PDB file of C-alpha atoms in Angstrom:
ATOM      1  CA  UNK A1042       0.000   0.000   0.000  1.00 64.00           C
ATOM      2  CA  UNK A1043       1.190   3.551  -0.803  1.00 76.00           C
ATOM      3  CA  UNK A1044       1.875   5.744   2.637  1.00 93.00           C
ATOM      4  CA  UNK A1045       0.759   9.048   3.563  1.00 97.00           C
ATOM      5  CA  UNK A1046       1.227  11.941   1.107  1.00 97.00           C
ATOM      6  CA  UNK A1047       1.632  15.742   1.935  1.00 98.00           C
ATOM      7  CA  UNK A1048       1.830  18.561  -0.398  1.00 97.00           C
ATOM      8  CA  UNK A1049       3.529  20.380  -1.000  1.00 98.00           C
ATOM      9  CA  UNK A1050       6.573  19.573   1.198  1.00 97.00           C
ATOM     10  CA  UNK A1051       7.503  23.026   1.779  1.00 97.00           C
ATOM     11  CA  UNK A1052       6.015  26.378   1.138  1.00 97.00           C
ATOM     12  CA  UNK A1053       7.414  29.886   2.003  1.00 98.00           C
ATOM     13  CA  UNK A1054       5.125  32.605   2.899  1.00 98.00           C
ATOM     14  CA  UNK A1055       4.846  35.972   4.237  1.00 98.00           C
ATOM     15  CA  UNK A1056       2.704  37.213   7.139  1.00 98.00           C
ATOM     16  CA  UNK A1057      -0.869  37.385   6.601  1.00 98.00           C
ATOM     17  CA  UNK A1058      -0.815  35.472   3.796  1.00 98.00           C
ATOM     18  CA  UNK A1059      -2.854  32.015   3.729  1.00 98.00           C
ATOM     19  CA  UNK A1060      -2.224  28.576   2.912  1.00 98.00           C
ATOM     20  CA  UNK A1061      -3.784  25.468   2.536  1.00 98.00           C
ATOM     21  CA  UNK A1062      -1.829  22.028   2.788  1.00 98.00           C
ATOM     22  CA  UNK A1063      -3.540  18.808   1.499  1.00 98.00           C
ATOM     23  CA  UNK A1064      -3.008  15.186   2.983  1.00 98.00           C
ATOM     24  CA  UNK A1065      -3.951  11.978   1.341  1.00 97.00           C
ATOM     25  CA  UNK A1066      -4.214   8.688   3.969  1.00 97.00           C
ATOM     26  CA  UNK A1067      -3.355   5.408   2.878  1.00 96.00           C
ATOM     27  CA  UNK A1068      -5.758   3.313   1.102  1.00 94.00           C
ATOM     28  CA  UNK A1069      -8.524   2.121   2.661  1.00 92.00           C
ATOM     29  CA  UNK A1070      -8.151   4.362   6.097  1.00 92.00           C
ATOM     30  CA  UNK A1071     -11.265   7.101   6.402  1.00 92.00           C
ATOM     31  CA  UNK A1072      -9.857   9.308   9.112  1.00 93.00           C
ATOM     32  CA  UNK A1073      -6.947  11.602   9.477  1.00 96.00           C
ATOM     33  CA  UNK A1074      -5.739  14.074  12.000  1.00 97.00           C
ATOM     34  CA  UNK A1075      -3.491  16.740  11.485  1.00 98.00           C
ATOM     35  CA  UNK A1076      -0.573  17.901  13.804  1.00 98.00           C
ATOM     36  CA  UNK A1077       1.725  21.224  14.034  1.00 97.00           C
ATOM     37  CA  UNK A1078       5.573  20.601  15.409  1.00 97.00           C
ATOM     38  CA  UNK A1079       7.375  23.075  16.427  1.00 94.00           C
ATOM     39  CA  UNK A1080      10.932  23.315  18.610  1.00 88.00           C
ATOM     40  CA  UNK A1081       9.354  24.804  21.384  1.00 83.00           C
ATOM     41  CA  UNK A1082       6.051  23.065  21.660  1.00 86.00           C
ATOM     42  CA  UNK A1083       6.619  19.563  20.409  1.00 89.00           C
ATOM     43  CA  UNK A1084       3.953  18.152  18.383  1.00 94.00           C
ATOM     44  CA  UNK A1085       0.364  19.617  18.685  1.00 95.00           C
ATOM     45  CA  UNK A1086      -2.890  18.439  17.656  1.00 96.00           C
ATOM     46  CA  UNK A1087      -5.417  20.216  15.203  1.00 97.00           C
ATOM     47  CA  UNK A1088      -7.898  18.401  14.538  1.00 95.00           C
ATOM     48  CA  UNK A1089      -9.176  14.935  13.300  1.00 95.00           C
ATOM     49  CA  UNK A1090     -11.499  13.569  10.487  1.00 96.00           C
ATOM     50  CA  UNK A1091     -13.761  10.767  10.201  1.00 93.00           C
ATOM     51  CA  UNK A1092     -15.773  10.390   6.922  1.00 92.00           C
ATOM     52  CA  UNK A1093     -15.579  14.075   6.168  1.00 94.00           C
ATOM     53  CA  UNK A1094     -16.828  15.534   9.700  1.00 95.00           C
ATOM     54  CA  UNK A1095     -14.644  16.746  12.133  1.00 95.00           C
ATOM     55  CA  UNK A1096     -14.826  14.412  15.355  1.00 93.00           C
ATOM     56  CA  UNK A1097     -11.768  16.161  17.122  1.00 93.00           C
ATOM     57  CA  UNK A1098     -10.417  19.496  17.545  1.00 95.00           C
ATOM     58  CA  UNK A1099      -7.127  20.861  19.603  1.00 95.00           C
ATOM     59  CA  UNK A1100      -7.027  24.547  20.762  1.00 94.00           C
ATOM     60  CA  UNK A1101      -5.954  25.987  17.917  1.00 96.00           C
ATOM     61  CA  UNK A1102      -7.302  29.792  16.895  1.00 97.00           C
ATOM     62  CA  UNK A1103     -10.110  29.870  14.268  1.00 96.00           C
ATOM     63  CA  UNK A1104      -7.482  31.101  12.229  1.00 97.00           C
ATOM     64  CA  UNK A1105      -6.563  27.085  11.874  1.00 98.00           C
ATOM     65  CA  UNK A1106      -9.393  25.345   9.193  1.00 97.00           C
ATOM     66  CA  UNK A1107      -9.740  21.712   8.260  1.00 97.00           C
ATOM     67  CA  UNK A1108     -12.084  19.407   5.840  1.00 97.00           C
ATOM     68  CA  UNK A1109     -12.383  16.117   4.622  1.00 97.00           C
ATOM     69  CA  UNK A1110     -13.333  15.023   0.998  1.00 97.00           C
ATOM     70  CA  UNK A1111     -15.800  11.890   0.534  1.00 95.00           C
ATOM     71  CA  UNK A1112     -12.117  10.213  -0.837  1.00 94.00           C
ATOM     72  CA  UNK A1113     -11.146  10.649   2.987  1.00 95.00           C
ATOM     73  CA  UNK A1114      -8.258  13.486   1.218  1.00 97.00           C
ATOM     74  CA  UNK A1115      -8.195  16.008   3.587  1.00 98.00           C
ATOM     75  CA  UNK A1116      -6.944  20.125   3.954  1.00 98.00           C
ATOM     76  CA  UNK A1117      -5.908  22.257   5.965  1.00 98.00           C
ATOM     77  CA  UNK A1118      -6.052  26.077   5.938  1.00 98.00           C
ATOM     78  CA  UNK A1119      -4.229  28.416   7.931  1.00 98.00           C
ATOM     79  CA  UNK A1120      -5.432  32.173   7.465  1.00 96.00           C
ATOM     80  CA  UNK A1121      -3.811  35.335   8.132  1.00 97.00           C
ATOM     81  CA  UNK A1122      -0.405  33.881   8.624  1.00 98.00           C
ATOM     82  CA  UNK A1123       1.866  34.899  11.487  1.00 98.00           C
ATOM     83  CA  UNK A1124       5.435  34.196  12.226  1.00 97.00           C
ATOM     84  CA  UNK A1125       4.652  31.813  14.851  1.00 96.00           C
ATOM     85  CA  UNK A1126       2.876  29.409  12.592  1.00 97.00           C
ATOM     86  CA  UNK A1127       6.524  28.653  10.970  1.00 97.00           C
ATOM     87  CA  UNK A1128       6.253  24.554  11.749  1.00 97.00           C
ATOM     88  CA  UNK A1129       5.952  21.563  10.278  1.00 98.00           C
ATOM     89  CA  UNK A1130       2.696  20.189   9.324  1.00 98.00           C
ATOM     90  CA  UNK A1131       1.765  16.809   9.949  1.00 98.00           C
ATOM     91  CA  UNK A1132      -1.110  14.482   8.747  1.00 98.00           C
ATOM     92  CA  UNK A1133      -1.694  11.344  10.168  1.00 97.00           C
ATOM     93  CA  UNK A1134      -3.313   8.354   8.279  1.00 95.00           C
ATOM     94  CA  UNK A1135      -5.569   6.428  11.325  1.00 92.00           C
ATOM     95  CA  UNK A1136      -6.368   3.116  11.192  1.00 88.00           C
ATOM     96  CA  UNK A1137      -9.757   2.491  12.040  1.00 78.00           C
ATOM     97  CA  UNK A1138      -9.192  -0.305  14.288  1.00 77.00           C
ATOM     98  CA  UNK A1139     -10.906   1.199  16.902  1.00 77.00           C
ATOM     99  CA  UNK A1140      -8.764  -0.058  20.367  1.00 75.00           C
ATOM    100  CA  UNK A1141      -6.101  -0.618  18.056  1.00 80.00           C
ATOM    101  CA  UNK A1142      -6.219   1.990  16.001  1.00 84.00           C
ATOM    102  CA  UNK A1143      -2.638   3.348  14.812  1.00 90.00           C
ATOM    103  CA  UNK A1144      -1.811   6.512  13.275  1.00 93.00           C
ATOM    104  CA  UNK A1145       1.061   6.235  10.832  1.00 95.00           C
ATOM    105  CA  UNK A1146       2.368   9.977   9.372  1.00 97.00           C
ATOM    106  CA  UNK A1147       2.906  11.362   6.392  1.00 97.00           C
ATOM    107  CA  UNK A1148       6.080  13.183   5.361  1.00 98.00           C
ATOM    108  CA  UNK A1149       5.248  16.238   6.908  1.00 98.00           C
ATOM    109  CA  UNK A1150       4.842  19.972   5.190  1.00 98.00           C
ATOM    110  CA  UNK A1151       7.327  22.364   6.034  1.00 97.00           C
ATOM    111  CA  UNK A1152       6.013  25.897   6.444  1.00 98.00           C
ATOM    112  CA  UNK A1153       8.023  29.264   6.881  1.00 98.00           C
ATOM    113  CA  UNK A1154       6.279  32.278   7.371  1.00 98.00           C
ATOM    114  CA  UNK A1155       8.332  35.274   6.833  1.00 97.00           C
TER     115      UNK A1155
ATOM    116  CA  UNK B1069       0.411  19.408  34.575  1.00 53.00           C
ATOM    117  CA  UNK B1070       1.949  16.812  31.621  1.00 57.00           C
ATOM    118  CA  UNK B1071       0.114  14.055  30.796  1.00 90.00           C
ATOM    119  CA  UNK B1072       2.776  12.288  28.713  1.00 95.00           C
ATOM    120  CA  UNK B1073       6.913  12.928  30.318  1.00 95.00           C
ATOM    121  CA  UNK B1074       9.931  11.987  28.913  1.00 95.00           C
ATOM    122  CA  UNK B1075      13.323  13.078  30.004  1.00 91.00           C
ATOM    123  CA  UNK B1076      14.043  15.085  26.749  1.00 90.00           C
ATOM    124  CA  UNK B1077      17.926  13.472  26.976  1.00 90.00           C
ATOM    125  CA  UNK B1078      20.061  13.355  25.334  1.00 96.00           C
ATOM    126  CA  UNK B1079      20.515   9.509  26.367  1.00 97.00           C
ATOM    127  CA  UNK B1080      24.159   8.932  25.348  1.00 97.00           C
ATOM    128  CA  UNK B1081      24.866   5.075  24.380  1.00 97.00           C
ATOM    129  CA  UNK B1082      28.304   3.727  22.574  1.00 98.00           C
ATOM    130  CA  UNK B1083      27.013   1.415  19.789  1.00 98.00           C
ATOM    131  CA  UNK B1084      26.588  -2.036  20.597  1.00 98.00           C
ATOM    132  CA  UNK B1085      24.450  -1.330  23.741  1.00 98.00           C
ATOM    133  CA  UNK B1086      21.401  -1.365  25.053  1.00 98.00           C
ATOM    134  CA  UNK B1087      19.354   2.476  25.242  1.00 98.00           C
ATOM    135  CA  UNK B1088      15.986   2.188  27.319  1.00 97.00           C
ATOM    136  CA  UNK B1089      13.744   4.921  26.676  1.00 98.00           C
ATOM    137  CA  UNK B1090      11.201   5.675  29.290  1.00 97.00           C
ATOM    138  CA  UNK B1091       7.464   7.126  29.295  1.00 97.00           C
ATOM    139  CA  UNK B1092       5.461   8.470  32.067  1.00 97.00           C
ATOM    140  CA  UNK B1093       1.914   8.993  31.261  1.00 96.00           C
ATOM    141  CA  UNK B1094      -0.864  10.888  33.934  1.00 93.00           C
ATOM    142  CA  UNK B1095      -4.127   9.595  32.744  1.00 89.00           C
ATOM    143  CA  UNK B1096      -5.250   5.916  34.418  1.00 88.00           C
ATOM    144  CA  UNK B1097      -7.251   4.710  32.048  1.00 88.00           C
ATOM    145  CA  UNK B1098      -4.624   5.352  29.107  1.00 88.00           C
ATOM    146  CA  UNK B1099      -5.031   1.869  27.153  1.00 90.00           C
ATOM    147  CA  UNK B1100      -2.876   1.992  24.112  1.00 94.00           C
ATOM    148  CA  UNK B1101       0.630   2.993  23.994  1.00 96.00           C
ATOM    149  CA  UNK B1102       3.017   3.647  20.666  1.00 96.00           C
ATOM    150  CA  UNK B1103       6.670   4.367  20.623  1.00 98.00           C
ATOM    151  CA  UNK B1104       7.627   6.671  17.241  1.00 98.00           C
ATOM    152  CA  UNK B1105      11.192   7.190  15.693  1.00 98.00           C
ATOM    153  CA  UNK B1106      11.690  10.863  14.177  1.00 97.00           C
ATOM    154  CA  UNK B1107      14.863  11.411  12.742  1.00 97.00           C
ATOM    155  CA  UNK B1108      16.226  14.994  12.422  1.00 94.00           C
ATOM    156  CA  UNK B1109      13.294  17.142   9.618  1.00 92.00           C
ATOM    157  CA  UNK B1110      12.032  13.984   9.005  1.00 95.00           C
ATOM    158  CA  UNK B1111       8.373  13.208  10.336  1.00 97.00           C
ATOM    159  CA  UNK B1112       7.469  10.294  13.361  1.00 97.00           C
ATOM    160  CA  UNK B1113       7.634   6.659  12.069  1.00 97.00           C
ATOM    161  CA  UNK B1114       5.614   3.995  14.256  1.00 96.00           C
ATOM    162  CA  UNK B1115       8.499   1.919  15.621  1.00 96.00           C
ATOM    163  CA  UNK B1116       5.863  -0.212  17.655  1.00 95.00           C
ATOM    164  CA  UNK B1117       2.478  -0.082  19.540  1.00 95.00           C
ATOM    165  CA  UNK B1118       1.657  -1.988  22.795  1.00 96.00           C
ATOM    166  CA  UNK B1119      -1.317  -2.522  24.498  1.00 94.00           C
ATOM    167  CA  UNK B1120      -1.019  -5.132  27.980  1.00 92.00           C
ATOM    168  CA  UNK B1121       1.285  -5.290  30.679  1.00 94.00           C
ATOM    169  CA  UNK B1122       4.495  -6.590  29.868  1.00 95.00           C
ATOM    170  CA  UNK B1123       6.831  -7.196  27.098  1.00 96.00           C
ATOM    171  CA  UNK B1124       6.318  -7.053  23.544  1.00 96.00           C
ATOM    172  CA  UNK B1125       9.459  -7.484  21.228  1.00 97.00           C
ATOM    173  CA  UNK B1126      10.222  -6.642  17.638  1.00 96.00           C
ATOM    174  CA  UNK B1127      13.729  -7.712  16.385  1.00 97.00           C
ATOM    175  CA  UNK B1128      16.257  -5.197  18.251  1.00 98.00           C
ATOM    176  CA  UNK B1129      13.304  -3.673  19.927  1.00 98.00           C
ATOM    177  CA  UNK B1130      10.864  -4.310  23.133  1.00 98.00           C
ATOM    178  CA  UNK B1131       8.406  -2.659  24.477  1.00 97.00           C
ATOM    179  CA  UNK B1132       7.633  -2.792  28.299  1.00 97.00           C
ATOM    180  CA  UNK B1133       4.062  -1.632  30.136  1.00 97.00           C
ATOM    181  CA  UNK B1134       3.328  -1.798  33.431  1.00 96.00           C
ATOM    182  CA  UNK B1135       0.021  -0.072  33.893  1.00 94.00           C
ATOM    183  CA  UNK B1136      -0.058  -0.284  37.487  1.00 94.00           C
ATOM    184  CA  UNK B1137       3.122   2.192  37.892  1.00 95.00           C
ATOM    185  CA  UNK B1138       1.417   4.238  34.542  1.00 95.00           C
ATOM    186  CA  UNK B1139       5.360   3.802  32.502  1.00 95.00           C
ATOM    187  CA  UNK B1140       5.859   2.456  28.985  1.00 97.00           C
ATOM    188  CA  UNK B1141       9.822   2.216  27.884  1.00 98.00           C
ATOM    189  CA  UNK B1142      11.248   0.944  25.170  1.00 98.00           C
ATOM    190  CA  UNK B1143      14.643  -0.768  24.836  1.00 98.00           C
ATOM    191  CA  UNK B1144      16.878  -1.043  21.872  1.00 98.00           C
ATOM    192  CA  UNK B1145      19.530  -3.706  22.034  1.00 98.00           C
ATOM    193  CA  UNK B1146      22.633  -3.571  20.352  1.00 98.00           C
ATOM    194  CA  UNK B1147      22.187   0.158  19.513  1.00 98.00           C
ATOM    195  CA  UNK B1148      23.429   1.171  16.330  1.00 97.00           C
ATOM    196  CA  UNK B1149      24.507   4.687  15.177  1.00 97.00           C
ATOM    197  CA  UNK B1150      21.388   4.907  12.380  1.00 97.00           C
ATOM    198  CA  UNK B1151      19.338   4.538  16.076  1.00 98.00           C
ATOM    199  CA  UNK B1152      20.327   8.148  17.063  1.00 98.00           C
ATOM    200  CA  UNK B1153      17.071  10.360  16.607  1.00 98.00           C
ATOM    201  CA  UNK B1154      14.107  11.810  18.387  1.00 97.00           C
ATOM    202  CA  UNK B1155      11.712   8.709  20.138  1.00 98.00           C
ATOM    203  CA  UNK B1156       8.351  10.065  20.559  1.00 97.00           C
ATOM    204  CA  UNK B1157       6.103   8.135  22.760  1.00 97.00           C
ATOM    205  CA  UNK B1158       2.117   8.591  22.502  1.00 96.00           C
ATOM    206  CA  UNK B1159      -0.620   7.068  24.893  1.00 95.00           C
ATOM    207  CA  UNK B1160      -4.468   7.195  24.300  1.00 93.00           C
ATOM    208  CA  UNK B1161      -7.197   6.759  26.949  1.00 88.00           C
ATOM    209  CA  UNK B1162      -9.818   4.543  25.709  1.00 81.00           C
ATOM    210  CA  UNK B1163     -12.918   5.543  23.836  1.00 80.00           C
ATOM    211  CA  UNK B1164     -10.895   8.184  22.821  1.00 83.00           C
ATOM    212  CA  UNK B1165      -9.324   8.654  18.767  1.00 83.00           C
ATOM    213  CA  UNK B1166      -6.311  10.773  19.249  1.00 89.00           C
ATOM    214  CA  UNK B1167      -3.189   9.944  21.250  1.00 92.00           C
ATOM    215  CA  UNK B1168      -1.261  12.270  24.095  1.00 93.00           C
ATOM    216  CA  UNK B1169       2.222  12.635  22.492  1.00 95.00           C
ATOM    217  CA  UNK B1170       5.574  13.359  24.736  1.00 95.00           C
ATOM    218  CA  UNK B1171       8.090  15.732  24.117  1.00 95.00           C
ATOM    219  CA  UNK B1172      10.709  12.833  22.911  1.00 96.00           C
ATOM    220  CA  UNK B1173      13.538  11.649  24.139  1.00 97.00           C
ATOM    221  CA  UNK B1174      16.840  12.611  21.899  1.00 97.00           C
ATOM    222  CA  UNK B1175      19.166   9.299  21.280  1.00 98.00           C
ATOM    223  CA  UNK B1176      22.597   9.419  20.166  1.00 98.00           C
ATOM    224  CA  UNK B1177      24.679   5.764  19.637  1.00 98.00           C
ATOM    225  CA  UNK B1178      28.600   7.195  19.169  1.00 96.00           C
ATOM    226  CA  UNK B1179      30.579   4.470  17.284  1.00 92.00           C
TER     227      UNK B1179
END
């Protein structure tokens, strides 16, 4: 089976920009959660999708946007950039094994806001 | 208060030995447990998940729970330079979909 893609794998904005990064799970898994990793704050979650509705959510500003396609593909969408959301984006491809479900990561996108 | 601690390291090992990795996690009724590999800009790679007391081993690596004491560790025999990296461990309560991650422990394996 093919892993986790993210793209793109890097992007370079300025402040107040936006972005949107898209994740595809592996085959046959229907929910994903996304993740922000930074130096200082390790690795945070966003939020999660199950057959296109959003069943989890971290505390992240409103700023921070998600969705999930019926081909479980999801986005994300970060609006009105600031210099503090310079991290590296993380999808996760889930499972659905319920008890013994397993997220396994993509490759990550690497975002720079200048 | 953390719900998932680590001793960020670095854990120092000279190739050929044995690293153990330990997790403390807060939350009692925490029933799966994963130990993740991230190597330096890479992202986390699922290294191995456990899920009862005990010992679970794959190849050069074991995983040990003991839910009564609420620590997970993970021990890598005969360490091996391509070890060093970031080990991220992750717990989830039950009924719930998204794990607690740690702050990783940082492992170097000088030759």
């Amino acid at each position: 089976k093919a892993g986790v893609t993210q793209t793109p794998r890097y992007l370079i904005k300025t402040r107040g920009q936006q972005v949107t990064l898209s994740c595809s799970p592996i085959s046959g898994h229907r929910s994903v959660s996304w993740y922000q990793q930074t130096p200082g704050q390790g690795l945070q979650f966003l939020f999660e999708y199950f057959s296109e509705t959003q069943r989890n959510k971290g505390n992240f500003p409103g700023r921070f946007s998600g969705r999930q396609f019926s081909n479980s593909r999801s986005e994300m969408n970060v609006s009105t950039l600031e210099l503090g959301d310079s991290a590296l984006y993380l999808c996760a491809s889930i499972s659905g094994q319920g008890d013994y479900d397993t997220q396994y990561f993509g490759p990550g996108t690497r975002l720079t806001v200048l | 208060q953390k719900e998932v601690e680590q001793n960020s390291g670095p854990l120092s090992v000279p190739e050929g030995a044995i690293a153990s990795l330990n997790c403390t996690y807060s939350d009692r009724v925490s029933q799966s447990f994963f130990w993740y590999r991230q190597y330096s800009g890479k992202s986390p790679e699922l290294i191995m998940s456990i899920y009862s007391n005990g010992d679970k081993e794959d190849g050069r690596f074991t995983a040990q729970l003991n839910k009564a004491s609420q620590y997970v560790s993970l021990l890598i025999r005969d360490s091996q330079p391509s070890d060093s990296a970031t080990y991220l461990c992750a717990v989830r309560r039950g009924g719930s979909y998204i794990p607690t991650f740690g702050r990783g422990t940082s492992l170097i394996v000088h030759p």
